[in-house]
């Protein structure tokens, strides 16, 4: 392949990643606006809110972090809880690793790995040529990251005005991201192996939540689902799907 063809393929992969991640914005921006509003109401400045979204970039963990800091909790405890909630990322690596070609950029790019980007990448990367995967992930993760930062800034600067103008937004926005994640996960229920693993995750998460262990229940439920997926020997379906 010539240099021109390589550059064209890389650009096409970037554009493909951006295009595939566009639906994520419908979930990211509303929740990011909510976070910006919550952070400023908790006493953080707009610049601090921007820094939290850009550097931590951890969705629900950010809400926990600002709530604990605003409530006077020790910083080490707020950081520990944030890391605990994000422990679920440990089970993402074994699923994505087979589809990641060697590149020195992966340690940096993994900052952009969220729940939704993971679900999207898990479905899309196997369909791409190996030389396109780094570019595709860059495009998808970068758009998601920038939209989260932009939404947080919008919430910090104009969140209260938006809630005053459209009060119903405050009721709707918290459901945007979970709804988007369900849309990404739903197609996996067509595979018996995935369906059973997801059911194990759901039942375990509900049990932990009802038992008062909602935060630690997230990584534990994910681990149980992963254990089920990798140990289950489902019959191979026509076309090789399990």
PDB file of C-alpha atoms in Angstrom:
ATOM      1  CA  UNK A   1       0.000   0.000   0.000  1.00  0.00           C
ATOM      2  CA  UNK A   2       1.370   3.443  -0.969  1.00  0.00           C
ATOM      3  CA  UNK A   3       1.775   6.319   1.502  1.00  0.00           C
ATOM      4  CA  UNK A   4      -1.217   8.066  -0.083  1.00  0.00           C
ATOM      5  CA  UNK A   5      -3.387   4.977   0.287  1.00  0.00           C
ATOM      6  CA  UNK A   6      -2.261   4.562   3.914  1.00  0.00           C
ATOM      7  CA  UNK A   7      -3.133   8.189   4.711  1.00  0.00           C
ATOM      8  CA  UNK A   8      -6.516   7.838   3.003  1.00  0.00           C
ATOM      9  CA  UNK A   9      -7.263   4.642   4.936  1.00  0.00           C
ATOM     10  CA  UNK A  10      -6.284   6.267   8.240  1.00  0.00           C
ATOM     11  CA  UNK A  11      -8.456   9.317   7.560  1.00  0.00           C
ATOM     12  CA  UNK A  12     -11.342   7.074   6.566  1.00  0.00           C
ATOM     13  CA  UNK A  13     -10.963   5.129   9.826  1.00  0.00           C
ATOM     14  CA  UNK A  14     -11.050   8.359  11.864  1.00  0.00           C
ATOM     15  CA  UNK A  15     -14.167   9.541  10.043  1.00  0.00           C
ATOM     16  CA  UNK A  16     -15.773   6.132  10.554  1.00  0.00           C
ATOM     17  CA  UNK A  17     -15.104   6.295  14.290  1.00  0.00           C
ATOM     18  CA  UNK A  18     -16.604   9.778  14.526  1.00  0.00           C
ATOM     19  CA  UNK A  19     -19.643   8.720  12.505  1.00  0.00           C
ATOM     20  CA  UNK A  20     -20.233   5.555  14.548  1.00  0.00           C
ATOM     21  CA  UNK A  21     -20.001   7.432  17.844  1.00  0.00           C
ATOM     22  CA  UNK A  22     -22.444  10.201  16.900  1.00  0.00           C
ATOM     23  CA  UNK A  23     -25.420   8.373  18.522  1.00  0.00           C
ATOM     24  CA  UNK A  24     -23.511   8.424  21.826  1.00  0.00           C
ATOM     25  CA  UNK A  25     -23.903  12.194  21.995  1.00  0.00           C
ATOM     26  CA  UNK A  26     -27.641  11.871  22.624  1.00  0.00           C
ATOM     27  CA  UNK A  27     -26.788  10.223  25.933  1.00  0.00           C
ATOM     28  CA  UNK A  28     -23.525  11.929  26.807  1.00  0.00           C
ATOM     29  CA  UNK A  29     -24.498  15.578  26.478  1.00  0.00           C
ATOM     30  CA  UNK A  30     -27.637  15.523  28.709  1.00  0.00           C
ATOM     31  CA  UNK A  31     -25.789  13.693  31.501  1.00  0.00           C
ATOM     32  CA  UNK A  32     -22.738  15.935  31.117  1.00  0.00           C
ATOM     33  CA  UNK A  33     -24.961  19.016  31.418  1.00  0.00           C
ATOM     34  CA  UNK A  34     -26.411  17.495  34.599  1.00  0.00           C
ATOM     35  CA  UNK A  35     -22.917  16.961  35.960  1.00  0.00           C
ATOM     36  CA  UNK A  36     -21.874  20.527  35.189  1.00  0.00           C
ATOM     37  CA  UNK A  37     -24.918  21.823  37.046  1.00  0.00           C
ATOM     38  CA  UNK A  38     -24.400  19.498  40.037  1.00  0.00           C
ATOM     39  CA  UNK A  39     -20.696  20.363  40.270  1.00  0.00           C
ATOM     40  CA  UNK A  40     -21.289  24.127  40.326  1.00  0.00           C
ATOM     41  CA  UNK A  41     -24.098  23.715  42.855  1.00  0.00           C
ATOM     42  CA  UNK A  42     -21.635  21.729  45.002  1.00  0.00           C
ATOM     43  CA  UNK A  43     -19.247  24.692  44.989  1.00  0.00           C
ATOM     44  CA  UNK A  44     -16.857  23.832  42.156  1.00  0.00           C
ATOM     45  CA  UNK A  45     -15.948  26.564  39.683  1.00  0.00           C
ATOM     46  CA  UNK A  46     -16.526  26.203  35.957  1.00  0.00           C
ATOM     47  CA  UNK A  47     -12.786  25.677  35.423  1.00  0.00           C
ATOM     48  CA  UNK A  48     -12.665  22.965  38.101  1.00  0.00           C
ATOM     49  CA  UNK A  49     -15.724  21.292  36.573  1.00  0.00           C
ATOM     50  CA  UNK A  50     -14.019  21.350  33.192  1.00  0.00           C
ATOM     51  CA  UNK A  51     -10.856  19.823  34.667  1.00  0.00           C
ATOM     52  CA  UNK A  52     -12.789  17.030  36.415  1.00  0.00           C
ATOM     53  CA  UNK A  53     -14.616  16.085  33.213  1.00  0.00           C
ATOM     54  CA  UNK A  54     -11.445  16.257  31.121  1.00  0.00           C
ATOM     55  CA  UNK A  55      -9.088  14.418  33.487  1.00  0.00           C
ATOM     56  CA  UNK A  56     -11.299  12.009  35.440  1.00  0.00           C
ATOM     57  CA  UNK A  57     -13.865  11.458  32.630  1.00  0.00           C
ATOM     58  CA  UNK A  58     -15.738   8.779  34.532  1.00  0.00           C
ATOM     59  CA  UNK A  59     -19.468   9.502  34.378  1.00  0.00           C
ATOM     60  CA  UNK A  60     -21.159   8.319  37.562  1.00  0.00           C
ATOM     61  CA  UNK A  61     -17.857   8.405  39.442  1.00  0.00           C
ATOM     62  CA  UNK A  62     -17.673  12.162  38.875  1.00  0.00           C
ATOM     63  CA  UNK A  63     -21.039  12.636  40.596  1.00  0.00           C
ATOM     64  CA  UNK A  64     -19.785  10.578  43.532  1.00  0.00           C
ATOM     65  CA  UNK A  65     -16.489  12.500  43.614  1.00  0.00           C
ATOM     66  CA  UNK A  66     -18.018  15.998  43.732  1.00  0.00           C
ATOM     67  CA  UNK A  67     -20.684  14.867  46.205  1.00  0.00           C
ATOM     68  CA  UNK A  68     -18.128  13.419  48.615  1.00  0.00           C
ATOM     69  CA  UNK A  69     -15.734  16.370  48.323  1.00  0.00           C
ATOM     70  CA  UNK A  70     -18.581  18.858  48.790  1.00  0.00           C
ATOM     71  CA  UNK A  71     -19.767  16.849  51.808  1.00  0.00           C
ATOM     72  CA  UNK A  72     -16.373  17.140  53.469  1.00  0.00           C
ATOM     73  CA  UNK A  73     -15.156  13.584  52.912  1.00  0.00           C
ATOM     74  CA  UNK A  74     -11.353  13.095  52.894  1.00  0.00           C
ATOM     75  CA  UNK A  75      -9.847  13.393  49.433  1.00  0.00           C
ATOM     76  CA  UNK A  76      -8.268   9.937  49.664  1.00  0.00           C
ATOM     77  CA  UNK A  77     -11.688   8.398  50.336  1.00  0.00           C
ATOM     78  CA  UNK A  78     -13.283  10.235  47.405  1.00  0.00           C
ATOM     79  CA  UNK A  79     -10.465   9.035  45.135  1.00  0.00           C
ATOM     80  CA  UNK A  80     -10.756   5.473  46.480  1.00  0.00           C
ATOM     81  CA  UNK A  81     -14.508   5.375  45.844  1.00  0.00           C
ATOM     82  CA  UNK A  82     -13.989   6.756  42.336  1.00  0.00           C
ATOM     83  CA  UNK A  83     -11.450   4.023  41.602  1.00  0.00           C
ATOM     84  CA  UNK A  84     -13.722   1.368  43.109  1.00  0.00           C
ATOM     85  CA  UNK A  85     -16.634   2.330  40.881  1.00  0.00           C
ATOM     86  CA  UNK A  86     -14.325   2.268  37.852  1.00  0.00           C
ATOM     87  CA  UNK A  87     -12.973  -1.159  38.771  1.00  0.00           C
ATOM     88  CA  UNK A  88     -15.354  -2.596  36.191  1.00  0.00           C
ATOM     89  CA  UNK A  89     -12.883  -1.449  33.515  1.00  0.00           C
ATOM     90  CA  UNK A  90     -10.672  -4.365  34.553  1.00  0.00           C
ATOM     91  CA  UNK A  91     -13.092  -6.760  32.877  1.00  0.00           C
ATOM     92  CA  UNK A  92     -13.138  -4.679  29.680  1.00  0.00           C
ATOM     93  CA  UNK A  93      -9.498  -5.386  28.819  1.00  0.00           C
ATOM     94  CA  UNK A  94      -9.753  -9.160  28.178  1.00  0.00           C
ATOM     95  CA  UNK A  95     -12.672  -8.544  25.808  1.00  0.00           C
ATOM     96  CA  UNK A  96     -11.027  -5.806  23.754  1.00  0.00           C
ATOM     97  CA  UNK A  97      -7.433  -7.081  23.770  1.00  0.00           C
ATOM     98  CA  UNK A  98      -7.858  -9.592  20.896  1.00  0.00           C
ATOM     99  CA  UNK A  99      -8.975  -6.763  18.580  1.00  0.00           C
ATOM    100  CA  UNK A 100      -6.270  -4.210  19.425  1.00  0.00           C
ATOM    101  CA  UNK A 101      -3.281  -4.193  17.051  1.00  0.00           C
ATOM    102  CA  UNK A 102       0.114  -3.274  18.516  1.00  0.00           C
ATOM    103  CA  UNK A 103       0.457   0.499  18.981  1.00  0.00           C
ATOM    104  CA  UNK A 104       2.278   2.765  21.419  1.00  0.00           C
ATOM    105  CA  UNK A 105      -0.817   4.963  21.552  1.00  0.00           C
ATOM    106  CA  UNK A 106      -3.113   2.501  23.350  1.00  0.00           C
ATOM    107  CA  UNK A 107      -2.111   3.480  26.931  1.00  0.00           C
ATOM    108  CA  UNK A 108      -3.132   7.065  26.129  1.00  0.00           C
ATOM    109  CA  UNK A 109      -6.202   6.129  24.134  1.00  0.00           C
ATOM    110  CA  UNK A 110      -7.568   4.013  26.985  1.00  0.00           C
ATOM    111  CA  UNK A 111      -8.393   7.279  28.790  1.00  0.00           C
ATOM    112  CA  UNK A 112     -11.257   7.503  26.305  1.00  0.00           C
ATOM    113  CA  UNK A 113     -12.631   4.048  27.104  1.00  0.00           C
ATOM    114  CA  UNK A 114     -16.074   4.461  28.667  1.00  0.00           C
ATOM    115  CA  UNK A 115     -18.881   1.950  29.049  1.00  0.00           C
ATOM    116  CA  UNK A 116     -20.526   3.107  25.846  1.00  0.00           C
ATOM    117  CA  UNK A 117     -17.295   3.366  23.826  1.00  0.00           C
ATOM    118  CA  UNK A 118     -16.386  -0.141  25.020  1.00  0.00           C
ATOM    119  CA  UNK A 119     -19.757  -1.557  23.888  1.00  0.00           C
ATOM    120  CA  UNK A 120     -19.416   0.217  20.539  1.00  0.00           C
ATOM    121  CA  UNK A 121     -15.800  -0.887  20.036  1.00  0.00           C
ATOM    122  CA  UNK A 122     -16.584  -4.488  20.957  1.00  0.00           C
ATOM    123  CA  UNK A 123     -19.171  -4.615  18.183  1.00  0.00           C
ATOM    124  CA  UNK A 124     -17.272  -2.572  15.565  1.00  0.00           C
ATOM    125  CA  UNK A 125     -13.559  -3.426  15.869  1.00  0.00           C
ATOM    126  CA  UNK A 126     -13.913  -7.059  14.725  1.00  0.00           C
ATOM    127  CA  UNK A 127     -15.510  -5.767  11.513  1.00  0.00           C
ATOM    128  CA  UNK A 128     -12.553  -3.498  10.660  1.00  0.00           C
ATOM    129  CA  UNK A 129      -9.207  -4.245   9.065  1.00  0.00           C
ATOM    130  CA  UNK A 130      -6.396  -4.281  11.624  1.00  0.00           C
ATOM    131  CA  UNK A 131      -4.748  -1.155  10.149  1.00  0.00           C
ATOM    132  CA  UNK A 132      -7.986   0.835  10.649  1.00  0.00           C
ATOM    133  CA  UNK A 133      -8.655   0.012  14.298  1.00  0.00           C
ATOM    134  CA  UNK A 134      -6.400   2.588  15.968  1.00  0.00           C
ATOM    135  CA  UNK A 135      -7.782   5.391  13.796  1.00  0.00           C
ATOM    136  CA  UNK A 136     -11.371   4.261  14.319  1.00  0.00           C
ATOM    137  CA  UNK A 137     -10.924   4.175  18.097  1.00  0.00           C
ATOM    138  CA  UNK A 138      -9.270   7.619  18.065  1.00  0.00           C
ATOM    139  CA  UNK A 139     -12.209   9.142  16.197  1.00  0.00           C
ATOM    140  CA  UNK A 140     -14.873   7.483  18.338  1.00  0.00           C
ATOM    141  CA  UNK A 141     -13.220   8.096  21.715  1.00  0.00           C
ATOM    142  CA  UNK A 142     -12.185  11.671  20.921  1.00  0.00           C
ATOM    143  CA  UNK A 143     -15.696  12.736  19.894  1.00  0.00           C
ATOM    144  CA  UNK A 144     -17.216  11.136  23.001  1.00  0.00           C
ATOM    145  CA  UNK A 145     -14.611  12.798  25.255  1.00  0.00           C
ATOM    146  CA  UNK A 146     -15.037  16.249  23.708  1.00  0.00           C
ATOM    147  CA  UNK A 147     -18.834  16.024  23.854  1.00  0.00           C
ATOM    148  CA  UNK A 148     -18.626  15.137  27.542  1.00  0.00           C
ATOM    149  CA  UNK A 149     -16.367  18.113  28.245  1.00  0.00           C
ATOM    150  CA  UNK A 150     -18.543  20.484  26.190  1.00  0.00           C
ATOM    151  CA  UNK A 151     -21.716  19.270  27.936  1.00  0.00           C
ATOM    152  CA  UNK A 152     -20.113  19.706  31.365  1.00  0.00           C
ATOM    153  CA  UNK A 153     -19.069  23.248  30.511  1.00  0.00           C
ATOM    154  CA  UNK A 154     -22.560  24.039  29.227  1.00  0.00           C
ATOM    155  CA  UNK A 155     -24.072  22.706  32.462  1.00  0.00           C
ATOM    156  CA  UNK A 156     -21.633  24.697  34.585  1.00  0.00           C
ATOM    157  CA  UNK A 157     -22.257  27.950  32.742  1.00  0.00           C
ATOM    158  CA  UNK A 158     -25.939  27.707  31.838  1.00  0.00           C
ATOM    159  CA  UNK A 159     -27.352  24.668  33.662  1.00  0.00           C
ATOM    160  CA  UNK A 160     -29.538  26.617  36.074  1.00  0.00           C
ATOM    161  CA  UNK A 161     -30.933  28.746  33.249  1.00  0.00           C
ATOM    162  CA  UNK A 162     -31.761  25.606  31.242  1.00  0.00           C
ATOM    163  CA  UNK A 163     -33.558  24.041  34.225  1.00  0.00           C
ATOM    164  CA  UNK A 164     -35.538  27.235  34.738  1.00  0.00           C
ATOM    165  CA  UNK A 165     -36.596  27.399  31.103  1.00  0.00           C
ATOM    166  CA  UNK A 166     -37.363  23.672  30.726  1.00  0.00           C
ATOM    167  CA  UNK A 167     -37.973  22.089  34.181  1.00  0.00           C
ATOM    168  CA  UNK A 168     -38.783  18.708  32.622  1.00  0.00           C
ATOM    169  CA  UNK A 169     -35.131  18.381  31.551  1.00  0.00           C
ATOM    170  CA  UNK A 170     -34.172  17.736  35.150  1.00  0.00           C
ATOM    171  CA  UNK A 171     -36.412  14.664  35.220  1.00  0.00           C
ATOM    172  CA  UNK A 172     -35.416  13.311  31.809  1.00  0.00           C
ATOM    173  CA  UNK A 173     -31.643  13.793  31.650  1.00  0.00           C
ATOM    174  CA  UNK A 174     -30.624  11.220  34.309  1.00  0.00           C
ATOM    175  CA  UNK A 175     -32.196   8.472  32.167  1.00  0.00           C
ATOM    176  CA  UNK A 176     -30.479   9.414  28.901  1.00  0.00           C
ATOM    177  CA  UNK A 177     -27.194   7.562  29.433  1.00  0.00           C
ATOM    178  CA  UNK A 178     -28.662   4.321  30.875  1.00  0.00           C
ATOM    179  CA  UNK A 179     -31.161   4.254  27.989  1.00  0.00           C
ATOM    180  CA  UNK A 180     -28.342   4.662  25.461  1.00  0.00           C
ATOM    181  CA  UNK A 181     -26.335   1.873  27.088  1.00  0.00           C
ATOM    182  CA  UNK A 182     -29.351  -0.463  26.936  1.00  0.00           C
ATOM    183  CA  UNK A 183     -29.694   0.243  23.212  1.00  0.00           C
ATOM    184  CA  UNK A 184     -26.039  -0.736  22.689  1.00  0.00           C
ATOM    185  CA  UNK A 185     -26.310  -3.900  24.781  1.00  0.00           C
ATOM    186  CA  UNK A 186     -29.716  -5.126  23.559  1.00  0.00           C
ATOM    187  CA  UNK A 187     -28.435  -6.734  20.296  1.00  0.00           C
ATOM    188  CA  UNK A 188     -26.202  -9.051  22.371  1.00  0.00           C
ATOM    189  CA  UNK A 189     -29.291 -10.837  23.693  1.00  0.00           C
ATOM    190  CA  UNK A 190     -29.580 -12.623  20.320  1.00  0.00           C
ATOM    191  CA  UNK A 191     -26.596 -14.772  21.369  1.00  0.00           C
ATOM    192  CA  UNK A 192     -27.413 -17.429  24.038  1.00  0.00           C
ATOM    193  CA  UNK A 193     -23.930 -17.104  25.541  1.00  0.00           C
ATOM    194  CA  UNK A 194     -24.133 -13.327  25.814  1.00  0.00           C
ATOM    195  CA  UNK A 195     -27.764 -13.445  26.968  1.00  0.00           C
ATOM    196  CA  UNK A 196     -26.954 -15.744  29.885  1.00  0.00           C
ATOM    197  CA  UNK A 197     -23.906 -13.675  30.899  1.00  0.00           C
ATOM    198  CA  UNK A 198     -25.924 -10.448  30.776  1.00  0.00           C
ATOM    199  CA  UNK A 199     -28.755 -12.013  32.802  1.00  0.00           C
ATOM    200  CA  UNK A 200     -26.212 -13.059  35.442  1.00  0.00           C
ATOM    201  CA  UNK A 201     -24.928  -9.456  35.515  1.00  0.00           C
ATOM    202  CA  UNK A 202     -28.439  -8.016  35.859  1.00  0.00           C
ATOM    203  CA  UNK A 203     -29.566 -10.418  38.589  1.00  0.00           C
ATOM    204  CA  UNK A 204     -26.320  -9.981  40.534  1.00  0.00           C
ATOM    205  CA  UNK A 205     -26.473  -6.173  40.252  1.00  0.00           C
ATOM    206  CA  UNK A 206     -30.072  -6.136  41.485  1.00  0.00           C
ATOM    207  CA  UNK A 207     -29.194  -8.432  44.387  1.00  0.00           C
ATOM    208  CA  UNK A 208     -26.230  -6.273  45.441  1.00  0.00           C
ATOM    209  CA  UNK A 209     -28.287  -3.097  45.115  1.00  0.00           C
ATOM    210  CA  UNK A 210     -31.165  -4.478  47.195  1.00  0.00           C
ATOM    211  CA  UNK A 211     -28.578  -5.602  49.729  1.00  0.00           C
ATOM    212  CA  UNK A 212     -27.275  -2.045  50.087  1.00  0.00           C
ATOM    213  CA  UNK A 213     -24.034  -2.714  48.154  1.00  0.00           C
ATOM    214  CA  UNK A 214     -24.766  -0.688  45.023  1.00  0.00           C
ATOM    215  CA  UNK A 215     -21.257   0.728  44.454  1.00  0.00           C
ATOM    216  CA  UNK A 216     -19.213  -2.395  45.086  1.00  0.00           C
ATOM    217  CA  UNK A 217     -21.929  -4.413  43.356  1.00  0.00           C
ATOM    218  CA  UNK A 218     -21.116  -2.858  39.963  1.00  0.00           C
ATOM    219  CA  UNK A 219     -17.639  -4.426  39.522  1.00  0.00           C
ATOM    220  CA  UNK A 220     -18.723  -7.634  41.268  1.00  0.00           C
ATOM    221  CA  UNK A 221     -21.748  -8.094  38.991  1.00  0.00           C
ATOM    222  CA  UNK A 222     -19.570  -7.365  35.950  1.00  0.00           C
ATOM    223  CA  UNK A 223     -16.990  -9.901  37.154  1.00  0.00           C
ATOM    224  CA  UNK A 224     -19.667 -12.563  37.646  1.00  0.00           C
ATOM    225  CA  UNK A 225     -21.052 -11.903  34.174  1.00  0.00           C
ATOM    226  CA  UNK A 226     -17.552 -12.101  32.684  1.00  0.00           C
ATOM    227  CA  UNK A 227     -16.861 -15.343  34.539  1.00  0.00           C
ATOM    228  CA  UNK A 228     -20.098 -16.782  33.188  1.00  0.00           C
ATOM    229  CA  UNK A 229     -19.253 -15.679  29.633  1.00  0.00           C
ATOM    230  CA  UNK A 230     -15.763 -17.175  29.601  1.00  0.00           C
ATOM    231  CA  UNK A 231     -16.707 -20.453  31.278  1.00  0.00           C
ATOM    232  CA  UNK A 232     -19.942 -21.141  29.427  1.00  0.00           C
ATOM    233  CA  UNK A 233     -19.638 -23.435  26.439  1.00  0.00           C
ATOM    234  CA  UNK A 234     -22.589 -22.415  24.305  1.00  0.00           C
ATOM    235  CA  UNK A 235     -23.345 -24.374  21.125  1.00  0.00           C
ATOM    236  CA  UNK A 236     -21.963 -22.694  18.028  1.00  0.00           C
ATOM    237  CA  UNK A 237     -24.681 -21.145  15.884  1.00  0.00           C
ATOM    238  CA  UNK A 238     -24.730 -21.040  12.079  1.00  0.00           C
ATOM    239  CA  UNK A 239     -22.220 -18.447  10.937  1.00  0.00           C
ATOM    240  CA  UNK A 240     -19.935 -19.072  13.896  1.00  0.00           C
ATOM    241  CA  UNK A 241     -21.819 -16.880  16.406  1.00  0.00           C
ATOM    242  CA  UNK A 242     -22.080 -17.956  20.049  1.00  0.00           C
TER     243      UNK A 242
END
